[in-house]
Coordinates of C-alpha atoms and ligand atoms in Angstrom, one line a residue:
Chain A
M181 CA 12.4 -2.7 -13.8
L182 CA 13.1 -5.7 -15.0
A183 CA 12.3 -7.5 -12.5
V184 CA 9.0 -5.5 -12.5
I185 CA 8.3 -6.7 -15.7
K186 CA 9.3 -10.4 -15.9
K187 CA 6.9 -10.6 -12.8
E188 CA 4.0 -9.5 -14.8
L189 CA 4.3 -11.1 -17.0
R190 CA 4.6 -14.0 -15.6
S191 CA 1.1 -13.1 -13.8
Y192 CA -0.5 -12.4 -17.4
F193 CA -0.1 -15.9 -17.7
T194 CA -1.1 -17.7 -14.8
S195 CA -3.9 -15.8 -14.2
M196 CA -6.3 -15.7 -17.2
T197 CA -6.2 -12.6 -18.8
G198 CA -3.4 -13.0 -20.3
Y199 CA -4.1 -15.7 -22.6
I200 CA -7.7 -14.2 -23.0
F201 CA -6.3 -11.7 -24.5
V202 CA -4.1 -13.1 -26.9
A203 CA -7.0 -15.1 -27.9
S204 CA -10.1 -12.9 -28.6
F205 CA -7.3 -10.9 -30.1
L206 CA -6.6 -13.3 -32.5
F207 CA -9.6 -14.5 -33.6
F208 CA -10.2 -10.8 -34.4
T209 CA -7.2 -10.5 -36.9
G210 CA -8.2 -14.0 -38.2
L211 CA -11.8 -13.0 -38.6
F212 CA -11.4 -10.4 -40.3
F213 CA -8.0 -11.7 -42.3
T214 CA -10.8 -14.4 -43.4
L215 CA -13.0 -12.5 -44.2
N216 CA -11.4 -10.2 -45.7
N217 CA -8.3 -10.9 -47.5
L218 CA -9.3 -14.5 -48.6
L219 CA -12.8 -14.7 -49.1
G220 CA -12.7 -10.6 -50.1
A221 CA -9.8 -11.2 -52.5
S222 CA -8.5 -9.0 -50.8
P223 CA -4.5 -7.5 -50.8
D224 CA -4.4 -5.1 -49.1
F225 CA -3.5 -5.9 -44.7
N226 CA -4.0 -2.5 -43.6
R227 CA -7.4 -2.9 -44.3
V228 CA -8.0 -5.4 -41.4
L229 CA -5.6 -4.0 -38.9
A230 CA -7.4 -1.0 -39.3
S231 CA -11.7 -2.7 -38.9
I232 CA -10.6 -4.1 -35.4
L233 CA -9.3 -1.4 -33.8
F234 CA -12.6 -1.8 -32.0
I235 CA -11.3 -4.7 -30.1
F236 CA -9.2 -2.0 -28.7
L237 CA -12.1 -1.3 -25.6
L238 CA -12.1 -4.5 -25.0
A239 CA -8.5 -6.0 -25.0
V240 CA -7.2 -2.4 -23.0
P241 CA -9.4 -3.4 -20.4
I242 CA -8.2 -7.1 -20.3
L243 CA -5.0 -5.9 -20.2
T244 CA -5.0 -3.3 -17.6
M245 CA -7.6 -3.3 -15.2
R246 CA -4.8 -5.6 -12.6
L247 CA -1.8 -3.8 -13.3
M248 CA -2.3 -1.5 -10.1
A249 CA -6.2 -2.0 -8.7
E250 CA -5.4 -5.8 -8.0
E251 CA -1.8 -4.4 -5.7
T252 CA -3.3 -1.5 -4.1
K253 CA -6.0 -4.6 -2.9
Q254 CA -3.9 -6.9 -1.9
K255 CA -1.9 -4.4 -0.3
T256 CA 1.7 -6.0 -2.0
D257 CA 2.2 -2.8 -3.2
Q258 CA 3.6 -2.1 0.2
L259 CA 6.5 -4.6 -1.2
L260 CA 6.7 -2.2 -3.7
L261 CA 6.7 1.0 -2.9
T262 CA 9.0 0.0 0.5
S263 CA 11.5 -1.2 -1.9
P264 CA 14.6 0.2 -2.6
I265 CA 12.7 0.9 -6.8
T266 CA 11.6 4.1 -7.5
L267 CA 7.7 4.8 -9.0
T268 CA 8.9 5.7 -12.4
S269 CA 10.6 2.1 -12.9
I270 CA 7.4 0.1 -10.6
I271 CA 4.8 2.1 -13.5
V272 CA 7.2 2.4 -16.5
G273 CA 7.9 -1.6 -15.8
K274 CA 4.2 -2.3 -15.2
Y275 CA 3.8 -0.2 -19.0
L276 CA 6.8 -2.6 -21.2
A277 CA 5.2 -5.4 -19.4
A278 CA 1.4 -4.7 -21.2
V279 CA 3.0 -3.7 -24.0
I280 CA 5.3 -6.5 -25.1
V281 CA 2.1 -8.7 -25.0
F282 CA 0.6 -7.1 -26.8
V283 CA 3.6 -6.5 -29.1
G284 CA 4.0 -10.0 -29.0
T285 CA 0.2 -11.6 -29.9
L286 CA 0.7 -8.9 -32.5
A287 CA 3.4 -10.2 -34.5
F288 CA 2.0 -13.1 -34.5
T289 CA -0.6 -11.4 -37.0
I290 CA 2.9 -11.5 -38.9
I291 CA 1.6 -14.5 -40.7
Y292 CA -1.8 -13.3 -42.3
P293 CA 0.3 -10.3 -44.9
L294 CA 2.9 -14.0 -45.1
I295 CA 0.2 -16.4 -46.3
M296 CA -0.8 -13.1 -49.0
S297 CA 2.6 -13.1 -50.0
T298 CA 1.8 -16.7 -51.5
M299 CA -0.7 -15.3 -53.5
G300 CA 1.0 -12.5 -54.7
K301 CA 3.0 -9.0 -54.7
L302 CA 2.9 -7.2 -51.0
A303 CA 3.7 -4.3 -50.7
W304 CA 5.6 -4.4 -47.4
S305 CA 6.2 -1.4 -46.4
E306 CA 2.7 0.0 -46.3
I307 CA 2.2 -2.8 -43.7
L308 CA 5.0 -2.1 -41.9
G309 CA 2.9 1.3 -42.1
G310 CA -0.3 0.0 -40.8
Y311 CA 1.7 -2.0 -38.3
I312 CA 3.6 0.4 -36.5
G313 CA 1.1 2.5 -36.6
F314 CA -1.7 -0.2 -35.1
F315 CA 0.8 -0.8 -32.3
L316 CA 1.5 3.5 -31.7
F317 CA -2.3 3.7 -31.4
G318 CA -2.7 -0.2 -28.9
S319 CA 0.5 1.4 -26.8
A320 CA -1.4 4.9 -25.8
L321 CA -4.6 3.5 -25.2
I322 CA -2.6 1.2 -22.7
A323 CA -2.2 4.1 -20.7
V324 CA -5.0 4.9 -20.4
G325 CA -6.1 2.5 -18.9
L326 CA -2.6 1.7 -16.9
F327 CA -3.3 5.3 -15.9
I328 CA -7.4 4.4 -14.3
S329 CA -5.8 0.8 -12.6
T330 CA -3.7 3.8 -10.5
I331 CA -6.8 5.4 -9.5
T332 CA -9.0 2.9 -7.9
E333 CA -8.3 -0.7 -5.8
N334 CA -11.4 -2.8 -8.0
Q335 CA -10.5 -4.4 -11.1
V336 CA -14.3 -4.4 -12.3
V337 CA -14.5 -0.8 -11.9
A338 CA -10.5 -0.5 -13.8
A339 CA -11.6 -2.1 -16.7
V340 CA -14.9 -0.4 -16.7
A341 CA -13.9 2.9 -16.3
T342 CA -11.3 2.3 -19.1
F343 CA -14.2 0.5 -21.0
T344 CA -15.7 4.0 -20.6
T345 CA -13.0 6.0 -21.3
L346 CA -11.7 4.3 -24.7
L347 CA -15.5 4.3 -25.9
I348 CA -15.1 8.0 -25.0
L349 CA -12.2 8.7 -27.4
W350 CA -13.9 5.8 -30.4
L351 CA -16.8 8.3 -29.8
I352 CA -14.9 11.3 -29.9
D353 CA -15.5 12.7 -33.7
A354 CA -18.7 12.4 -33.2
I355 CA -19.2 14.2 -30.4
I356 CA -17.3 16.8 -31.9
Q357 CA -19.8 17.1 -34.3
G358 CA -22.7 17.5 -32.7
L359 CA -21.3 19.8 -29.6
P360 CA -22.0 24.4 -30.9
T361 CA -19.8 26.0 -32.2
D362 CA -20.4 29.5 -31.9
K363 CA -18.3 32.3 -29.5
T364 CA -20.5 31.9 -27.4
A365 CA -20.3 28.3 -27.3
G366 CA -16.5 28.5 -26.6
I367 CA -15.8 31.2 -24.5
I368 CA -18.4 29.2 -21.6
F369 CA -16.0 26.2 -22.3
A370 CA -12.9 27.7 -21.7
V371 CA -13.5 29.3 -18.2
L372 CA -15.6 25.4 -17.6
L373 CA -12.1 24.3 -18.3
A374 CA -9.8 26.5 -16.5
A375 CA -12.4 26.1 -13.3
G376 CA -12.4 22.4 -13.7
I377 CA -8.1 22.5 -14.4
A378 CA -8.3 24.9 -11.1
A379 CA -10.4 22.5 -9.3
I380 CA -7.4 19.1 -10.0
I381 CA -5.3 21.6 -8.7
Y382 CA -7.0 21.9 -5.2
F383 CA -7.8 18.5 -4.8
A384 CA -4.7 17.6 -5.7
T385 CA -2.3 19.4 -3.0
R386 CA -5.6 21.0 -1.0
N387 CA -3.3 24.7 -1.9
I388 CA -6.1 27.1 -2.3
Y389 CA -3.8 29.7 -3.4
V390 CA -2.1 28.1 -5.7
A391 CA -5.0 27.0 -7.3
G392 CA -7.2 30.0 -7.1
G393 CA -3.8 31.6 -9.1
I394 CA -4.3 29.0 -11.3
L395 CA -8.3 29.9 -12.6
G396 CA -7.7 33.7 -11.6
A397 CA -4.8 33.2 -14.8
G398 CA -6.9 31.3 -16.9
I399 CA -9.6 33.5 -17.0
I400 CA -7.3 36.6 -17.8
A401 CA -5.8 34.4 -20.1
I402 CA -8.7 34.1 -21.7
V403 CA -10.3 37.9 -22.1
A404 CA -6.6 38.3 -23.1
G405 CA -7.2 36.0 -26.1
Y406 CA -11.4 37.8 -26.8
I407 CA -10.0 40.9 -26.9
V408 CA -6.8 39.7 -29.4
N409 CA -8.5 37.9 -32.0
P410 CA -12.5 36.8 -31.0
E411 CA -12.6 34.7 -33.3
I412 CA -9.8 31.7 -31.9
Y413 CA -12.9 30.8 -29.8
T414 CA -16.1 29.4 -32.8
G415 CA -14.7 26.5 -32.5
F416 CA -13.4 26.6 -29.4
I417 CA -14.8 23.6 -28.0
G418 CA -13.5 21.1 -31.8
K419 CA -10.3 22.8 -31.3
V420 CA -9.8 21.2 -27.7
L421 CA -11.1 17.7 -27.5
E422 CA -10.1 17.4 -30.9
W423 CA -6.1 17.0 -28.7
F424 CA -7.8 13.9 -27.5
S425 CA -9.6 12.7 -30.7
L426 CA -6.5 8.8 -31.2
Y427 CA -8.3 7.3 -33.9
S428 CA -8.6 10.6 -36.0
R429 CA -4.9 9.9 -36.2
Y430 CA -4.7 6.7 -37.8
E431 CA -5.5 7.3 -41.5
D432 CA -2.0 7.8 -42.9
F433 CA -0.8 5.0 -41.1
E434 CA -4.1 2.6 -42.1
L435 CA -2.4 4.1 -46.2
G436 CA 0.8 2.5 -44.4
V437 CA 2.1 6.1 -44.8
L438 CA 4.5 7.1 -42.0
S439 CA 4.3 11.1 -41.0
L440 CA 6.1 12.4 -38.7
S441 CA 2.9 14.3 -36.7
P442 CA 0.4 11.4 -35.4
I443 CA 3.7 9.5 -34.6
V444 CA 4.6 12.1 -32.2
Y445 CA 1.1 13.1 -31.1
Y446 CA 0.5 8.3 -30.2
I447 CA 3.8 8.6 -28.4
T448 CA 3.5 12.5 -26.4
F449 CA 0.6 10.6 -25.4
S450 CA 0.9 7.5 -24.3
S451 CA 4.1 9.4 -21.8
A452 CA 1.5 11.6 -20.6
F453 CA -0.6 8.9 -18.9
V454 CA 2.4 6.7 -18.0
F455 CA 3.5 10.1 -15.9
L456 CA 0.2 10.9 -15.0
S457 CA 0.2 6.9 -13.3
I458 CA 3.0 7.4 -11.5
R459 CA 1.9 11.0 -10.1
M460 CA -1.4 9.1 -8.6
L461 CA 1.1 6.7 -6.8
E462 CA 2.8 9.2 -5.4
K463 CA -0.2 11.4 -5.3
K464 CA -1.9 8.4 -2.9
R465 CA 0.6 8.8 -0.1
W466 CA 0.4 12.4 0.7
S467 CA -3.6 11.8 1.2
Chain B
M128 CA 20.3 4.4 14.0
I129 CA 16.3 5.4 13.3
Q130 CA 16.2 8.1 14.4
V131 CA 11.7 10.5 14.2
E132 CA 11.4 13.3 14.7
N133 CA 8.1 15.5 15.8
L134 CA 6.2 13.1 13.4
T135 CA 2.0 13.8 12.8
K136 CA 0.2 12.2 10.1
R137 CA -2.9 13.8 9.5
Y138 CA -5.8 12.2 7.0
G139 CA -8.0 15.1 7.1
Q140 CA -9.8 16.7 10.2
H141 CA -8.3 13.5 11.3
V142 CA -4.9 12.8 13.6
A143 CA -3.9 9.2 13.3
V144 CA -0.6 10.0 14.0
D145 CA 0.7 13.1 16.6
N146 CA 3.8 14.8 16.9
I147 CA 5.5 11.7 17.7
S148 CA 9.6 11.4 18.8
F149 CA 11.4 8.5 19.2
T150 CA 15.6 6.7 19.2
V151 CA 16.0 3.9 18.8
K152 CA 19.7 2.6 19.2
P153 CA 21.7 -0.1 16.7
G154 CA 20.4 -3.6 18.1
E155 CA 18.1 -2.8 20.1
I156 CA 14.6 -4.4 20.5
L157 CA 11.7 -1.4 20.9
G158 CA 7.9 -2.7 21.4
F159 CA 5.8 -0.8 19.6
L160 CA 3.0 -1.3 22.1
G161 CA -1.1 0.7 21.7
P162 CA -4.5 0.0 21.2
N163 CA -5.8 -0.2 18.1
G164 CA -6.1 2.3 15.9
A165 CA -3.6 4.0 17.6
G166 CA -1.5 4.9 15.0
K167 CA 1.0 2.3 15.1
T168 CA 0.5 1.1 11.7
T169 CA 0.7 5.1 10.5
T170 CA 4.2 5.7 11.9
M171 CA 5.3 2.6 10.8
N172 CA 4.6 2.4 6.9
I173 CA 5.6 6.7 7.5
L174 CA 9.7 4.4 8.7
T175 CA 9.8 2.4 5.5
G176 CA 8.4 5.0 2.9
Y177 CA 5.4 4.2 2.4
I178 CA 3.4 6.8 3.3
S179 CA 4.6 10.4 3.7
A180 CA 4.1 12.1 7.0
T181 CA 1.9 15.9 7.1
E182 CA 5.0 17.3 9.2
G183 CA 7.9 16.2 10.7
R184 CA 10.9 13.9 9.5
A185 CA 12.7 9.8 10.4
L186 CA 16.6 9.2 9.6
V187 CA 17.5 6.0 9.5
N188 CA 21.5 6.5 9.8
G189 CA 21.2 10.4 9.3
V190 CA 19.1 10.1 6.0
D191 CA 16.2 11.4 5.9
I192 CA 13.6 9.7 4.0
L193 CA 12.0 12.0 2.0
E194 CA 15.4 12.9 0.5
E195 CA 16.8 9.9 -0.3
P196 CA 13.5 7.3 -0.5
E197 CA 16.3 4.1 -1.9
E198 CA 18.9 4.5 0.5
V199 CA 16.7 4.3 3.1
K200 CA 14.8 2.3 1.7
K201 CA 18.1 -0.4 1.2
M202 CA 17.7 -0.3 4.9
I203 CA 15.2 -1.5 5.6
G204 CA 13.5 -5.2 5.9
Y205 CA 9.6 -4.3 7.0
L206 CA 6.8 -6.9 7.2
P207 CA 3.6 -5.3 7.4
E208 CA 0.1 -5.9 8.9
F209 CA -0.9 -8.1 6.0
P210 CA 2.2 -9.9 4.4
P211 CA 3.0 -8.6 1.2
L212 CA 1.6 -12.2 -0.6
Y213 CA 1.5 -12.6 -4.6
G214 CA -0.4 -16.1 -4.3
E215 CA 0.3 -17.0 -7.2
M216 CA 4.0 -17.5 -7.1
T217 CA 5.4 -20.5 -5.6
V218 CA 7.4 -18.9 -2.5
M219 CA 10.9 -19.7 -4.6
E220 CA 9.6 -17.3 -6.9
Y221 CA 8.4 -14.9 -4.5
L222 CA 11.5 -15.0 -2.8
D223 CA 13.6 -14.2 -6.2
F224 CA 11.3 -11.1 -7.5
V225 CA 11.9 -9.3 -3.4
S226 CA 15.7 -9.9 -4.0
D227 CA 15.1 -8.3 -7.2
I228 CA 13.1 -5.3 -6.3
K229 CA 15.8 -5.2 -3.2
Q230 CA 18.8 -5.7 -5.9
V231 CA 20.1 -8.7 -4.7
S232 CA 22.6 -9.0 -7.1
G233 CA 23.2 -13.0 -8.7
Q234 CA 25.4 -14.1 -6.8
Q235 CA 24.3 -13.7 -3.2
K236 CA 20.9 -14.7 -4.6
K237 CA 20.5 -17.5 -4.4
Q238 CA 22.4 -18.3 -1.5
S239 CA 21.1 -15.7 0.4
M240 CA 18.0 -17.5 0.0
E241 CA 18.5 -20.6 1.5
K242 CA 20.3 -18.8 4.5
I243 CA 17.1 -17.4 4.7
M244 CA 14.6 -20.0 4.0
D245 CA 16.9 -22.3 6.4
L246 CA 16.5 -19.5 9.3
V247 CA 12.5 -19.0 9.1
K248 CA 12.0 -22.2 8.4
I249 CA 10.1 -22.7 5.4
G250 CA 12.8 -24.3 3.1
D251 CA 9.7 -26.8 2.7
V252 CA 7.2 -25.4 1.0
R253 CA 9.3 -23.4 -1.3
G254 CA 8.4 -24.5 -3.8
R255 CA 4.5 -24.5 -2.3
L256 CA 2.4 -21.8 -4.2
I257 CA 1.2 -18.9 -1.5
K258 CA -2.0 -18.7 -2.2
N259 CA -2.0 -22.3 -0.7
L260 CA -0.1 -22.4 1.7
S261 CA -1.6 -21.7 6.3
K262 CA -0.9 -18.6 7.7
G263 CA 1.5 -19.1 9.9
Y264 CA 4.0 -20.0 6.7
K265 CA 2.6 -16.8 5.2
Q266 CA 3.8 -14.8 8.3
R267 CA 7.6 -16.4 7.6
V268 CA 7.2 -16.5 4.2
G269 CA 6.5 -13.0 5.1
L270 CA 8.9 -12.5 7.1
A271 CA 11.5 -13.4 5.4
Q272 CA 10.3 -11.4 2.8
A273 CA 11.4 -8.1 4.7
M274 CA 15.0 -10.2 5.4
I275 CA 15.7 -10.2 1.2
G276 CA 18.8 -8.3 1.0
N277 CA 20.6 -8.2 5.0
P278 CA 18.4 -4.3 5.9
Q279 CA 19.9 -3.4 9.1
V280 CA 16.6 -2.5 10.8
L281 CA 13.6 -4.2 10.3
I282 CA 10.7 -3.3 11.2
L283 CA 7.5 -5.8 11.6
D284 CA 3.4 -4.9 11.9
E285 CA 2.2 -6.7 14.0
P286 CA 3.9 -9.9 13.3
T287 CA 2.4 -12.4 14.9
V288 CA -1.3 -11.7 14.9
G289 CA -3.6 -14.7 13.7
L290 CA -1.2 -17.4 14.8
D291 CA -1.6 -19.9 16.8
P292 CA -0.2 -20.1 20.3
K293 CA 2.8 -22.5 18.7
Q294 CA 3.3 -19.5 15.1
I295 CA 3.6 -17.3 18.0
I296 CA 5.6 -19.1 20.4
E297 CA 8.2 -20.0 17.3
I298 CA 7.7 -15.8 15.4
R299 CA 9.0 -14.9 19.3
N300 CA 11.9 -16.5 19.0
L301 CA 12.2 -16.4 15.9
I302 CA 12.4 -12.3 16.4
S303 CA 14.5 -12.4 18.9
S304 CA 17.8 -14.7 17.3
L305 CA 17.3 -11.7 14.7
G306 CA 17.7 -8.5 17.4
K307 CA 21.0 -10.4 17.8
E308 CA 22.2 -8.1 14.6
H309 CA 19.1 -6.5 13.7
T310 CA 17.3 -3.6 14.7
I311 CA 14.1 -4.2 14.9
I312 CA 10.9 -2.5 15.5
L313 CA 7.8 -4.6 16.2
S314 CA 4.3 -3.3 16.7
S315 CA 1.5 -5.1 19.1
H316 CA -2.0 -4.1 20.8
I317 CA -1.2 -7.1 23.5
L318 CA 1.8 -7.4 25.9
P319 CA 2.9 -9.5 26.7
E320 CA 4.5 -9.6 22.8
V321 CA 5.9 -7.3 23.2
S322 CA 7.4 -8.1 27.0
T323 CA 9.1 -11.7 25.4
V324 CA 11.4 -10.0 23.1
C325 CA 11.4 -6.5 24.2
E326 CA 14.3 -5.1 25.8
R327 CA 12.1 -0.9 25.7
V328 CA 9.0 -0.4 24.9
I329 CA 6.9 2.8 22.9
I330 CA 3.1 3.1 24.2
I331 CA 1.0 4.3 21.9
N332 CA -2.1 6.0 22.6
K333 CA -4.4 7.4 19.5
G334 CA -1.8 8.8 18.4
R335 CA 0.2 10.2 21.3
I336 CA 3.3 8.4 22.7
V337 CA 1.8 8.3 26.8
A338 CA 4.8 6.0 27.9
S339 CA 8.7 5.9 26.7
D340 CA 11.2 3.3 29.4
T341 CA 12.5 -0.3 29.4
L342 CA 10.1 -3.1 31.0
E343 CA 11.7 -3.1 33.9
N344 CA 11.3 0.7 34.8
L345 CA 7.8 0.8 33.6
S346 CA 6.6 -1.3 36.1
K347 CA 8.5 0.0 38.6
G348 CA 7.6 3.8 37.5
L349 CA 3.8 2.6 37.2
G350 CA 3.9 -0.1 39.9
E351 CA 4.9 2.4 43.2
E352 CA 1.8 0.6 45.9
T353 CA 2.0 -3.2 46.5
K354 CA -1.3 -4.5 46.5
L355 CA -3.5 -6.8 48.3
I356 CA -6.7 -8.5 48.6
I357 CA -7.9 -9.9 51.5
R358 CA -11.5 -12.0 52.1
V359 CA -12.6 -10.8 55.5
A360 CA -15.2 -13.0 57.9
G361 CA -17.2 -9.8 58.8
P362 CA -19.9 -6.5 58.2
E363 CA -18.2 -4.5 55.3
K364 CA -18.5 -1.2 56.6
H365 CA -17.2 -2.1 59.4
V366 CA -13.7 -4.3 58.3
I367 CA -13.5 -1.4 56.1
K368 CA -13.9 0.9 59.2
V369 CA -10.5 -0.8 61.4
I370 CA -8.7 -1.9 57.9
S371 CA -8.2 2.1 57.6
E372 CA -6.8 2.5 60.3
V373 CA -3.4 0.4 60.0
H374 CA -0.2 2.0 59.2
G375 CA 0.5 1.7 55.9
V376 CA -2.3 1.1 54.3
K377 CA -3.4 4.4 51.6
F378 CA -6.3 2.6 49.9
V379 CA -9.6 0.5 50.2
E380 CA -11.8 -0.3 48.4
S381 CA -14.9 -3.5 48.0
Q382 CA -14.9 -5.5 46.0
G383 CA -18.6 -7.0 47.3
S384 CA -18.8 -10.4 49.0
K385 CA -18.4 -13.6 47.3
E386 CA -19.5 -15.5 49.6
K387 CA -20.9 -15.6 52.8
D388 CA -21.2 -13.2 55.4
T389 CA -17.3 -11.8 53.7
V390 CA -16.1 -9.4 52.0
D391 CA -13.1 -9.6 49.8
I392 CA -10.9 -6.2 49.7
V393 CA -8.4 -4.4 48.4
V394 CA -5.6 -2.8 50.3
E395 CA -3.2 -0.6 48.4
S396 CA -0.1 0.7 50.4
S397 CA 2.9 2.1 49.8
P398 CA 6.2 -0.5 49.3
D399 CA 8.5 0.7 52.4
I400 CA 6.0 -0.9 54.9
D401 CA 5.5 -5.0 54.6
I402 CA 1.5 -4.3 56.6
R403 CA 0.3 -7.8 56.3
K404 CA 0.8 -8.6 59.7
P405 CA -0.9 -5.4 61.4
L406 CA -3.2 -6.1 59.3
F407 CA -3.4 -9.7 60.7
Y408 CA -3.9 -8.5 64.4
A409 CA -5.9 -5.2 63.6
L410 CA -8.1 -7.7 62.4
S411 CA -8.3 -9.9 65.2
R412 CA -8.4 -7.4 67.9
A413 CA -11.7 -7.1 65.9
S414 CA -12.3 -10.1 65.7
Y415 CA -13.4 -10.7 61.7
P416 CA -11.0 -13.6 60.3
I417 CA -8.5 -13.6 57.4
L418 CA -10.1 -16.0 54.9
M419 CA -8.4 -15.5 52.8
M420 CA -4.8 -13.2 51.8
R421 CA -2.8 -12.8 48.9
T422 CA -0.7 -10.3 46.9
M423 CA -1.6 -8.7 42.7
G424 CA 0.9 -8.4 41.7
L425 CA 0.8 -5.5 39.1
T426 CA 0.5 -6.8 35.0
L427 CA 2.4 -5.2 32.3
E428 CA -1.6 -5.4 31.7
D429 CA -2.3 -3.5 34.5
I430 CA 0.6 -0.4 33.8
F431 CA -1.4 -0.9 29.6
L432 CA -4.2 0.0 31.5
Q433 CA -3.4 2.3 33.4
V434 CA -0.8 4.3 31.3
I435 CA -3.9 4.9 28.8
T436 CA -6.1 5.2 30.9
E437 CA -4.0 8.2 32.7
E438 CA -3.9 9.3 29.8
K439 CA -7.4 9.9 29.2
E440 CA -7.9 11.3 32.5
A441 CA -5.3 13.8 32.3
R442 CA -7.1 15.0 28.9
Ligands
ADP646 N1 -6.0 6.1 5.0 C1 -6.6 6.0 5.8 N2 -7.3 7.1 6.1 C2 -8.6 7.9 6.8 N3 -7.8 7.4 8.0 C3 -6.9 6.2 8.5 C4 -6.3 5.5 7.4 N4 -5.5 4.8 7.6 C5 -5.6 4.9 8.7 N5 -6.4 5.7 9.2 C6 -5.8 6.1 11.4 O1 -5.7 7.0 11.6 C7 -6.0 5.7 12.4 C8 -4.4 4.6 13.4 O2 -4.9 4.4 12.9 P1 -3.2 2.0 13.0 O3 -2.3 3.5 12.1 O4 -3.7 1.1 11.4 O5 -3.4 2.0 14.4 P2 -2.6 0.9 13.8 O6 -2.2 0.5 13.2 O7 -2.1 1.0 16.1 O8 -3.7 -0.4 15.7 C9 -7.1 5.6 12.7 O9 -7.7 6.2 13.7 C10 -6.8 5.2 11.7 O10 -8.9 5.1 11.3
MG647 MG1 -2.0 -1.5 12.9

């Protein structure tokens, strides 16, 4: 795994991507720091972190587009996959390399609160909270980018798809607002969801019985849920899409509060996408 | 050493490898021969654990690639059809990375890298970026990659494709010398490639094994008839009639006229009878002078084509 991390780190900085990431990241943090804290004379650095979350929309695709897509395209994945290392260490190694570049860059920005601390007393514990949240949030998005990079062998496609996905995640709270909340819509959505999951299972396993079984079980569960308590379908769409609302979970961190549930949420979210990336690689071998 | 049992790989409806079984003994150099699209690469990808078979299994030293992939991968060095090289790395950086993922430990690493670079003669480009190397050097770096970790088995997919004749000879010699210490499977779609290095050949076509034997036996088994090509001055019909009546002739076929008032004819006979003298007397009695006569040895190319066409006819 160390070898993979080392190799990825090197390739970030032998190609342009590493520098572009670091430069754009530092540029935007610096810009917002200057506007907000220096010119705006605000002692609140967490505001800066929160207001530059949008930068991930561009920065994460830069960091992740190449990760697996380029290996597949150049057929170097043949070397990795026929070497005596596990798929897990390949994917986790790549993920960690991207996270390390991100954290390394983030570490540079400590300089801004340090500058501020020369002008007055800072609430360091709050700033630490802000940083932890920012780190967890970025790491979760990197996992999404990594996953998308395992699907395609085209870097540009990976970048655009990642950008689009992150944009949807960014807008998801607004999208939820606009969706119907009545019971019928909730039930239709639940059925579509079950059908969607069954379809994914079918394409992954090519086993019609397993997929059919899951669809059947899903529908039974939906009916059972309706009989027990039809109210669960009120606002059901929103409740499900909520799971993907990464941005809304950032609020505590912005206030500098470390609460367990968003931390667990981000870590779970990251792990899920890293796990899916591993499965995706595994699945490719069986196709 | 290597055991392949009823291996099948399907891509949707398309059967790329169709129920293949074979074994390779330790120290053997096996040639894997077949036209493009025959399923060579697919078979090799399965053997090395890159893709999974739809059915059947592959064992190396008795270990199933699906059950203990890491164990098997340690025993195999693989040079894929397109060498998996990182253009942005130097040769040294690349081999260092390969050593790391093949778990060659620190002390042996330097030593084994030096030894391998020496063997495949890439020491002089060790500091160059791989993307700037010539095709021949890239291929050798790919080969070096396969040899790292000193695996018992080397699997080489069309190792000489795209190289110039001098490079081809170099790589061939290298493979022959590697054969002393390794079990090797080598694929190719051209015959001379395998006939110079391999002891045994498996011919594969459309995903199926159509022949598997030593080169010697293959030529013997298929080259039962001896072929002569002769040029005779005389009318085609009569000449053919005279030749057909000679004792021992099994098959006569006209190749048309290549010179005025003559005809070229292929004559096949049983290998135990030399028909050249009877042929001469018969034609001279009929006053059709022989202007040229030569034997057509069955080349391996002929064997290859013959095996593949026989297979087609049998279906
Ligand atoms: N990933 C794939 N998807 C679909 N068909 C494939 C794939 N890889 C190979 N094939 C098909 O399988 C057959 C065997 O291919 P291959 O093993 O590459 O042949 P060879 O190496 O002998 O030229 C070909 O008909 C090829 O088109
Ligand atoms: Mg091939």
